[in-house]
XYZ file of C-alpha atoms in Angstrom:
478
model
C 50.047 -29.948 -47.236
C 54.446 -28.388 -49.170
C 55.893 -26.381 -47.320
C 55.843 -23.037 -48.822
C 58.461 -20.470 -49.803
C 58.033 -17.330 -47.172
C 60.359 -14.327 -46.076
C 60.213 -13.280 -42.407
C 59.367 -9.337 -42.197
C 61.735 -9.065 -39.361
C 65.241 -10.931 -39.830
C 64.329 -10.470 -43.540
C 64.997 -14.020 -43.755
C 63.831 -17.075 -46.172
C 61.558 -19.470 -44.367
C 59.209 -21.622 -45.283
C 55.976 -22.295 -43.828
C 54.257 -25.385 -43.144
C 50.910 -26.155 -41.643
C 50.764 -29.729 -39.638
C 49.393 -31.475 -36.713
C 47.595 -28.634 -36.357
C 50.013 -26.506 -36.144
C 51.640 -23.537 -38.089
C 55.553 -24.551 -38.434
C 58.195 -21.487 -39.668
C 61.453 -23.670 -41.002
C 64.172 -22.022 -41.631
C 65.440 -22.580 -45.108
C 67.999 -25.025 -45.822
C 71.362 -23.772 -46.218
C 72.938 -23.639 -50.153
C 74.259 -26.786 -51.599
C 77.917 -25.341 -51.204
C 77.463 -24.742 -48.324
C 78.997 -27.180 -45.618
C 76.342 -27.431 -43.393
C 72.173 -28.837 -44.833
C 71.026 -28.853 -41.643
C 67.189 -27.265 -41.859
C 66.444 -25.516 -38.290
C 62.800 -25.353 -36.829
C 62.408 -21.420 -35.639
C 59.083 -21.027 -34.569
C 56.439 -23.378 -33.768
C 52.506 -21.997 -33.254
C 49.378 -23.491 -32.513
C 46.877 -22.816 -34.267
C 44.307 -22.723 -31.518
C 46.123 -20.011 -29.998
C 45.556 -17.412 -33.822
C 42.979 -15.131 -34.018
C 43.491 -13.122 -36.778
C 45.353 -13.159 -39.967
C 45.319 -10.857 -42.158
C 46.592 -11.385 -45.875
C 46.745 -8.235 -48.664
C 49.517 -6.672 -51.028
C 51.310 -10.345 -50.682
C 52.345 -8.914 -46.950
C 50.669 -12.099 -44.603
C 50.249 -11.084 -40.862
C 49.382 -13.546 -37.377
C 48.007 -12.225 -34.966
C 48.422 -15.273 -32.185
C 48.853 -15.281 -28.068
C 51.440 -17.272 -26.456
C 51.716 -17.928 -23.018
C 54.525 -18.124 -21.044
C 54.897 -20.427 -18.487
C 56.199 -19.053 -14.790
C 59.535 -19.714 -13.476
C 59.103 -23.096 -11.322
C 60.140 -22.618 -7.162
C 63.616 -23.830 -6.569
C 63.250 -22.858 -2.750
C 62.529 -25.512 0.333
C 60.664 -22.994 2.256
C 57.653 -24.792 4.364
C 54.295 -24.028 2.818
C 51.391 -21.850 4.482
C 48.508 -20.233 3.639
C 50.230 -17.426 2.709
C 53.023 -18.685 0.731
C 51.542 -21.463 -1.330
C 49.186 -19.852 -4.088
C 50.398 -20.324 -7.856
C 52.210 -17.835 -9.395
C 50.182 -16.480 -12.183
C 50.539 -17.260 -16.018
C 51.561 -14.358 -18.193
C 50.339 -14.017 -21.859
C 51.551 -11.841 -24.445
C 49.928 -10.259 -27.642
C 52.306 -11.459 -31.042
C 52.456 -10.900 -34.796
C 54.348 -13.176 -37.049
C 54.783 -11.318 -40.556
C 56.002 -12.650 -44.076
C 55.777 -12.045 -48.147
C 55.089 -14.706 -50.225
C 53.156 -14.805 -53.296
C 51.240 -17.943 -52.379
C 47.292 -17.806 -52.315
C 46.111 -21.081 -51.810
C 48.215 -21.644 -48.498
C 46.530 -18.204 -46.821
C 43.098 -19.555 -48.183
C 44.025 -23.240 -46.343
C 45.891 -21.703 -43.181
C 42.201 -19.468 -42.366
C 40.256 -22.347 -42.605
C 41.692 -24.457 -40.322
C 42.734 -21.613 -37.769
C 39.483 -19.058 -37.710
C 36.553 -21.010 -39.511
C 33.956 -18.001 -38.472
C 36.222 -15.473 -39.261
C 33.355 -14.308 -42.383
C 30.851 -14.207 -39.746
C 32.704 -11.334 -37.347
C 32.122 -8.421 -38.825
C 28.456 -8.826 -38.910
C 27.710 -9.624 -35.243
C 27.153 -7.576 -33.099
C 28.451 -7.784 -28.712
C 26.937 -5.789 -25.510
C 29.665 -5.557 -23.280
C 28.550 -5.517 -19.523
C 32.034 -3.620 -17.241
C 32.523 -3.737 -14.007
C 35.574 -1.314 -13.581
C 35.551 -1.725 -9.710
C 35.771 -5.505 -10.177
C 38.749 -7.143 -8.241
C 42.333 -4.502 -8.772
C 40.204 -2.605 -10.700
C 41.898 -3.340 -14.281
C 38.560 -4.353 -16.121
C 38.751 -0.811 -18.171
C 42.673 -1.321 -18.561
C 42.649 -5.051 -20.155
C 39.398 -3.836 -22.615
C 41.448 -1.024 -24.535
C 45.005 -2.930 -24.387
C 43.724 -6.101 -24.863
C 39.972 -7.126 -25.550
C 38.880 -4.633 -27.800
C 41.955 -4.700 -29.669
C 41.789 -8.288 -30.355
C 38.275 -8.271 -31.576
C 38.756 -5.823 -33.708
C 41.563 -6.954 -35.172
C 39.762 -10.386 -35.563
C 37.515 -9.251 -37.552
C 34.707 -7.752 -35.083
C 33.440 -4.178 -36.806
C 33.683 -1.506 -34.304
C 30.684 -0.285 -34.540
C 28.701 -3.240 -33.508
C 30.209 -3.386 -30.177
C 28.607 -1.375 -27.086
C 29.564 -1.088 -23.801
C 27.582 -0.658 -20.866
C 29.381 0.124 -17.468
C 27.303 -1.427 -14.425
C 26.697 0.048 -10.959
C 25.739 -1.246 -7.330
C 23.338 -2.218 -5.616
C 22.122 -4.575 -7.433
C 21.608 -2.612 -10.461
C 23.531 -4.600 -13.090
C 20.814 -7.753 -13.011
C 18.880 -5.094 -14.077
C 20.743 -3.831 -16.866
C 21.673 -6.974 -17.642
C 18.204 -7.830 -18.742
C 17.318 -4.737 -20.506
C 19.986 -5.689 -22.447
C 18.824 -8.833 -23.548
C 15.729 -7.183 -23.987
C 17.158 -4.890 -26.328
C 18.473 -7.899 -28.179
C 15.802 -9.898 -28.596
C 14.166 -6.268 -30.256
C 16.966 -5.948 -32.669
C 18.257 -9.475 -32.959
C 19.239 -10.841 -36.719
C 19.153 -14.394 -36.467
C 21.844 -14.816 -39.404
C 24.199 -13.184 -36.441
C 23.101 -14.249 -33.309
C 24.585 -11.508 -30.568
C 27.125 -11.648 -27.740
C 26.643 -10.338 -24.605
C 30.320 -10.257 -22.807
C 30.190 -10.321 -19.286
C 33.628 -8.616 -17.584
C 34.442 -8.368 -14.158
C 34.397 -11.063 -11.399
C 32.079 -13.718 -10.216
C 30.050 -11.282 -9.038
C 29.336 -9.658 -12.206
C 29.086 -12.774 -14.042
C 26.367 -13.748 -11.822
C 24.155 -11.215 -11.621
C 24.274 -10.602 -16.197
C 23.615 -14.263 -16.044
C 20.449 -14.280 -13.583
C 19.308 -10.831 -15.270
C 19.373 -12.919 -18.239
C 17.650 -15.442 -17.191
C 14.876 -13.542 -15.552
C 13.791 -13.072 -19.244
C 12.257 -15.969 -19.268
C 12.815 -16.352 -22.861
C 15.389 -15.938 -25.555
C 18.595 -17.282 -26.968
C 22.212 -15.776 -25.594
C 25.700 -16.977 -25.961
C 27.737 -15.734 -23.289
C 31.513 -14.835 -23.125
C 33.546 -14.690 -19.906
C 36.331 -12.372 -19.532
C 37.850 -12.783 -15.431
C 38.759 -8.770 -14.054
C 37.669 -10.309 -10.524
C 39.376 -11.220 -7.204
C 39.073 -15.160 -7.305
C 36.911 -15.540 -11.628
C 35.705 -18.982 -10.235
C 33.467 -19.803 -12.721
C 36.517 -18.825 -15.450
C 38.466 -21.173 -14.043
C 35.904 -23.864 -14.367
C 35.324 -23.261 -18.018
C 39.218 -23.411 -18.505
C 40.075 -20.329 -18.968
C 43.313 -18.659 -17.654
C 43.111 -14.925 -18.525
C 41.508 -12.081 -20.056
C 43.451 -13.586 -23.584
C 42.318 -16.396 -23.919
C 38.909 -15.597 -22.656
C 39.128 -13.417 -25.986
C 40.674 -15.837 -27.649
C 37.325 -18.080 -26.589
C 34.886 -15.618 -28.062
C 36.422 -15.046 -31.321
C 37.129 -18.616 -32.248
C 33.522 -19.508 -31.468
C 34.120 -22.972 -31.831
C 32.262 -24.688 -28.771
C 28.932 -23.277 -27.092
C 28.007 -25.076 -23.828
C 24.843 -24.998 -21.116
C 25.586 -24.847 -17.837
C 24.493 -25.406 -14.870
C 23.310 -22.903 -11.712
C 21.706 -23.780 -8.039
C 18.626 -22.299 -6.842
C 18.528 -21.242 -3.597
C 15.229 -21.366 -0.913
C 14.944 -19.769 1.812
C 12.723 -20.905 4.573
C 12.348 -21.864 8.135
C 11.560 -25.160 9.879
C 10.681 -25.192 14.175
C 9.734 -28.738 14.298
C 12.236 -30.956 15.713
C 10.716 -34.380 13.801
C 10.871 -34.651 10.081
C 11.735 -30.781 9.711
C 12.940 -31.264 5.971
C 8.665 -32.006 5.439
C 7.442 -29.089 7.459
C 9.440 -26.033 5.962
C 7.819 -22.087 5.693
C 9.571 -21.008 2.490
C 9.883 -17.265 1.901
C 8.751 -15.390 -0.845
C 11.101 -13.970 -2.490
C 11.347 -10.520 -4.817
C 13.301 -12.323 -7.566
C 14.675 -15.876 -7.709
C 18.544 -16.722 -6.283
C 21.055 -18.373 -8.468
C 24.733 -19.523 -8.028
C 27.109 -20.186 -10.301
C 29.542 -20.325 -8.025
C 29.145 -21.366 -4.328
C 27.149 -21.250 -0.814
C 29.261 -21.949 1.874
C 28.438 -21.091 5.919
C 31.473 -21.418 8.729
C 34.406 -20.204 8.294
C 34.326 -20.106 4.416
C 31.829 -17.837 4.755
C 33.709 -15.697 7.704
C 36.672 -15.379 5.380
C 34.213 -13.702 2.649
C 32.591 -11.181 5.203
C 35.618 -10.447 7.073
C 38.032 -9.453 3.686
C 35.345 -8.313 1.561
C 37.040 -4.509 2.714
C 40.074 -5.647 1.580
C 39.689 -6.509 -2.199
C 41.152 -3.222 -3.230
C 44.268 -3.435 -1.260
C 45.498 -6.793 -0.992
C 43.789 -9.250 -3.990
C 43.698 -12.612 -3.309
C 46.472 -12.480 -0.685
C 43.867 -10.904 2.009
C 41.654 -14.859 2.164
C 45.186 -16.199 3.550
C 45.563 -13.405 5.874
C 41.962 -13.410 7.809
C 41.724 -17.505 7.116
C 44.918 -17.089 9.475
C 43.174 -15.057 11.798
C 39.681 -17.275 11.718
C 42.515 -20.127 12.661
C 42.821 -18.663 15.666
C 39.609 -18.417 16.985
C 38.248 -21.784 15.086
C 33.958 -21.978 15.629
C 31.764 -25.427 14.833
C 28.781 -24.361 13.308
C 25.415 -26.602 14.648
C 23.262 -27.018 12.088
C 21.344 -30.271 9.964
C 22.091 -31.327 6.643
C 19.977 -33.307 4.535
C 21.631 -34.766 0.966
C 19.149 -36.298 -1.859
C 20.037 -39.573 -2.873
C 23.972 -37.904 -2.783
C 27.810 -39.697 -4.573
C 29.893 -40.186 -1.630
C 33.989 -39.654 -2.720
C 35.201 -43.305 -1.650
C 39.262 -42.049 -1.259
C 40.088 -45.696 -1.579
C 38.549 -46.362 -4.390
C 39.036 -42.974 -6.066
C 35.758 -42.901 -7.341
C 31.995 -41.543 -6.171
C 29.344 -44.458 -4.629
C 26.214 -43.877 -5.464
C 23.432 -43.977 -2.658
C 20.122 -44.303 -2.926
C 18.433 -43.040 0.502
C 18.275 -39.502 1.762
C 21.784 -38.808 3.424
C 21.243 -37.170 7.044
C 24.176 -35.177 8.757
C 23.481 -33.546 12.055
C 25.678 -31.064 13.152
C 24.131 -30.506 16.553
C 26.156 -33.412 18.502
C 29.603 -32.982 20.440
C 32.488 -32.257 18.965
C 30.319 -32.816 15.647
C 29.656 -29.299 14.288
C 30.194 -28.087 11.239
C 33.790 -26.608 10.807
C 34.003 -25.728 7.064
C 30.863 -26.092 4.503
C 30.777 -25.421 0.454
C 27.842 -26.848 -1.871
C 29.897 -25.185 -4.850
C 29.435 -26.257 -8.590
C 33.123 -24.659 -9.401
C 35.888 -26.925 -8.694
C 38.394 -23.348 -7.609
C 37.133 -20.687 -5.902
C 40.723 -18.825 -6.621
C 43.546 -20.261 -8.537
C 45.081 -22.762 -7.592
C 42.460 -23.737 -4.941
C 41.292 -26.987 -5.702
C 38.610 -26.821 -2.812
C 36.330 -29.116 -4.604
C 38.393 -31.424 -8.054
C 35.829 -32.762 -9.301
C 33.062 -30.119 -9.657
C 31.961 -28.569 -13.182
C 29.505 -26.131 -14.413
C 28.876 -28.392 -17.119
C 27.457 -31.476 -14.899
C 23.813 -31.357 -12.625
C 25.022 -32.040 -9.774
C 26.516 -30.195 -6.917
C 29.900 -30.378 -5.041
C 29.724 -30.706 -1.133
C 33.204 -30.383 0.369
C 32.411 -30.737 4.863
C 34.773 -31.006 7.576
C 33.227 -31.975 11.373
C 34.811 -31.369 14.744
C 37.929 -30.566 13.307
C 41.254 -28.417 14.780
C 43.287 -25.546 13.294
C 45.316 -27.688 12.239
C 43.807 -30.052 10.604
C 41.936 -27.453 8.825
C 45.156 -25.866 8.014
C 46.460 -29.433 6.413
C 43.503 -29.428 4.216
C 43.395 -25.643 3.307
C 47.334 -26.216 2.341
C 46.178 -30.012 0.282
C 43.806 -27.891 -1.671
C 45.981 -26.123 -3.015
C 48.032 -28.781 -3.883
C 45.455 -30.508 -6.606
C 42.530 -30.973 -4.479
C 44.188 -34.338 -2.497
C 42.472 -32.814 0.871
C 39.545 -35.090 -0.499
C 41.806 -38.085 0.104
C 42.401 -37.508 4.175
C 39.425 -38.686 6.431
C 38.566 -35.363 8.028
C 37.149 -33.932 4.614
C 33.553 -35.914 3.390
C 32.936 -34.714 -0.116
C 29.546 -35.520 -1.829
C 27.699 -34.938 -4.741
C 24.028 -34.004 -5.005
C 21.280 -32.245 -6.967
C 19.484 -31.058 -4.274
C 20.016 -30.651 -0.337
C 18.745 -28.510 3.056
C 20.638 -27.333 5.926
C 18.901 -25.943 8.487
C 21.300 -23.477 11.193
C 20.992 -23.837 14.833
C 22.091 -20.144 15.116
C 21.621 -17.374 13.477
C 24.259 -17.969 10.986
C 25.990 -15.462 8.057
C 26.310 -17.611 4.778
C 27.820 -16.847 1.335
C 26.283 -16.489 -2.113
C 28.252 -15.945 -4.711
C 30.534 -13.866 -2.567
C 27.453 -11.880 -1.011
C 26.460 -11.977 2.430
C 23.235 -13.338 3.505
C 22.013 -14.067 6.952
C 19.668 -16.967 8.013
C 17.905 -16.304 11.594
C 17.997 -19.838 13.883
C 15.797 -22.483 13.041
C 16.548 -21.085 9.123
C 17.015 -23.093 6.230
C 18.336 -23.284 2.899
C 17.201 -25.313 -0.458
C 19.648 -25.873 -2.636
C 19.287 -27.506 -6.243
C 20.330 -27.674 -9.930
C 19.090 -26.004 -12.644
C 19.787 -25.585 -16.734
C 21.014 -22.838 -18.308
C 18.810 -23.904 -21.433
C 14.660 -24.613 -20.963
C 12.122 -24.859 -23.222
C 11.649 -21.686 -23.650
C 15.188 -20.492 -23.327
C 18.887 -20.591 -23.683
C 22.330 -19.653 -22.707
C 25.311 -20.895 -23.230
C 29.195 -19.602 -22.795
C 31.314 -20.212 -24.885
C 34.326 -22.752 -23.540
C-alpha cells in the first residue's frame, strides 16, 4: 500500500503514513527539492497488534495503542540471592497518535487489519468479577485508569458492562456461578458475552470453578492480572493489565485449557496402597489452574500469607530464607501414571510406558521440594516448571529429594535464571496426566495458594481435565 500524506497534530509537521510488515510507520515527509538534504526519517513505528482503537471523524485520525517500556538493564556485579534476583517489571503505557488527513480508503484498510472485530464490540456484554483486595489492592485503580477507558475507547458500550465485587469465604465461586446462569438466560447468540476475572490467581480459580459448576453453557473468559503471582496470566503470555485488556479487545485467539482435578482420600495398607484408597466425598469439586505443592513450597505459601499486603512478592523470598535455616525432608510415596521424564542431556522428555513409584520414606530420600504445576512460572521470572502449559493435557512435576539448603538455594536461583535448574542432577522433572501422593505424617499442602491439611496416610489424587467438554466450554483469550 502506498504512503499517504498527513499532518501530525502535535508537531504540526507533514508526515507520510504507511502500513508495512504489520506495522503503522510514520515517516517524515521528504524535504523540498531546493533543500540540500533529501533524507527520509522514520519517526515512529507502531505494531498493529498493539492498537486497541482507531477513530476517524472530520479528517481527524486518532490511533490508540499500548507501548512497552523495557526495564533498564542492571549492570552491577552483585551476587545473586533469593532476595535480589527477581526481574524488574516491564512498564506499559497508553498512547495516542493524532493526524489530519483526507483518505478514507487508508483508514478503512488500517481498521480492517488492526481491528477486524471492532464492529462487534458495541453489542457485546461484559460481566466483570473484580477482587479489590487482590495483591496490592490496586484492582479498582487499574479498572478506573486503564481497563475501563481502554474497553470504552475500543468500542464497548459502557451500559453493557456490569461489575460484581467479590467477597471472602469462598463466595466468589458462587458469585461466578450466578453470573454464568444470568449470562446463559439472557445470552444473545449473535454476540457472546465475556466474563472478565480481575484479580489474582485465587480469584481466577474461583471464577473458573464457578462457571464449571454449571455443567453447561459456553463462556469466553478474559483474565486481568491484579494479584501477587498472576501465574495463570503469565502462562498465557499476558504481561500486565494493559496487555490483558488488549487481548480481550482484539479477541483474535480463544483457546480451551486444562485444569487439575483434585480428590482426597486415605490408605492405611502397606502393599499396593494406590489400589486400595478410600476416597472422601467432597461437597464440591476442586479444580486447580496453577499449582499443588507440598513441603518447602507449601510452607512458604503458608507462612507468608499474612505479609502479602505489606511486602508483595518479596515476602516469598524472606520466608524462604527463614525456612532454609530449618530445612525439613517430608516423607511420603508418589505414583506417576505413565510419565515422561526430562533428560537434561537430550534436553527433552523421554516416554515411560510403566508407572513410576518414588518412595520418599527411605533414608535421605525424603521430599524436600514438591510442586505439581500447570504453569511454567509461579511468579514473574520464577520458571520453576519451564515446559508447563495450561494448553496441554499434562501436569509438570518438579521434585528434589534429600537435598540440603545450599542445593535447594542454588536450584531456586537457577529457576529465576531461565529455568536452568532442570538441568541439575538433583532436580527430577516429570510430565504426567495422573498422579497419587500419600503422606506419612499429617501435612499442609498448597492448592492454588490455599492451604489444606492432609492427615497421616492421607492421599491426594491429581489428574488433568479439560475446560471444554461436550456439555460446556470455557475458552480464554490468549
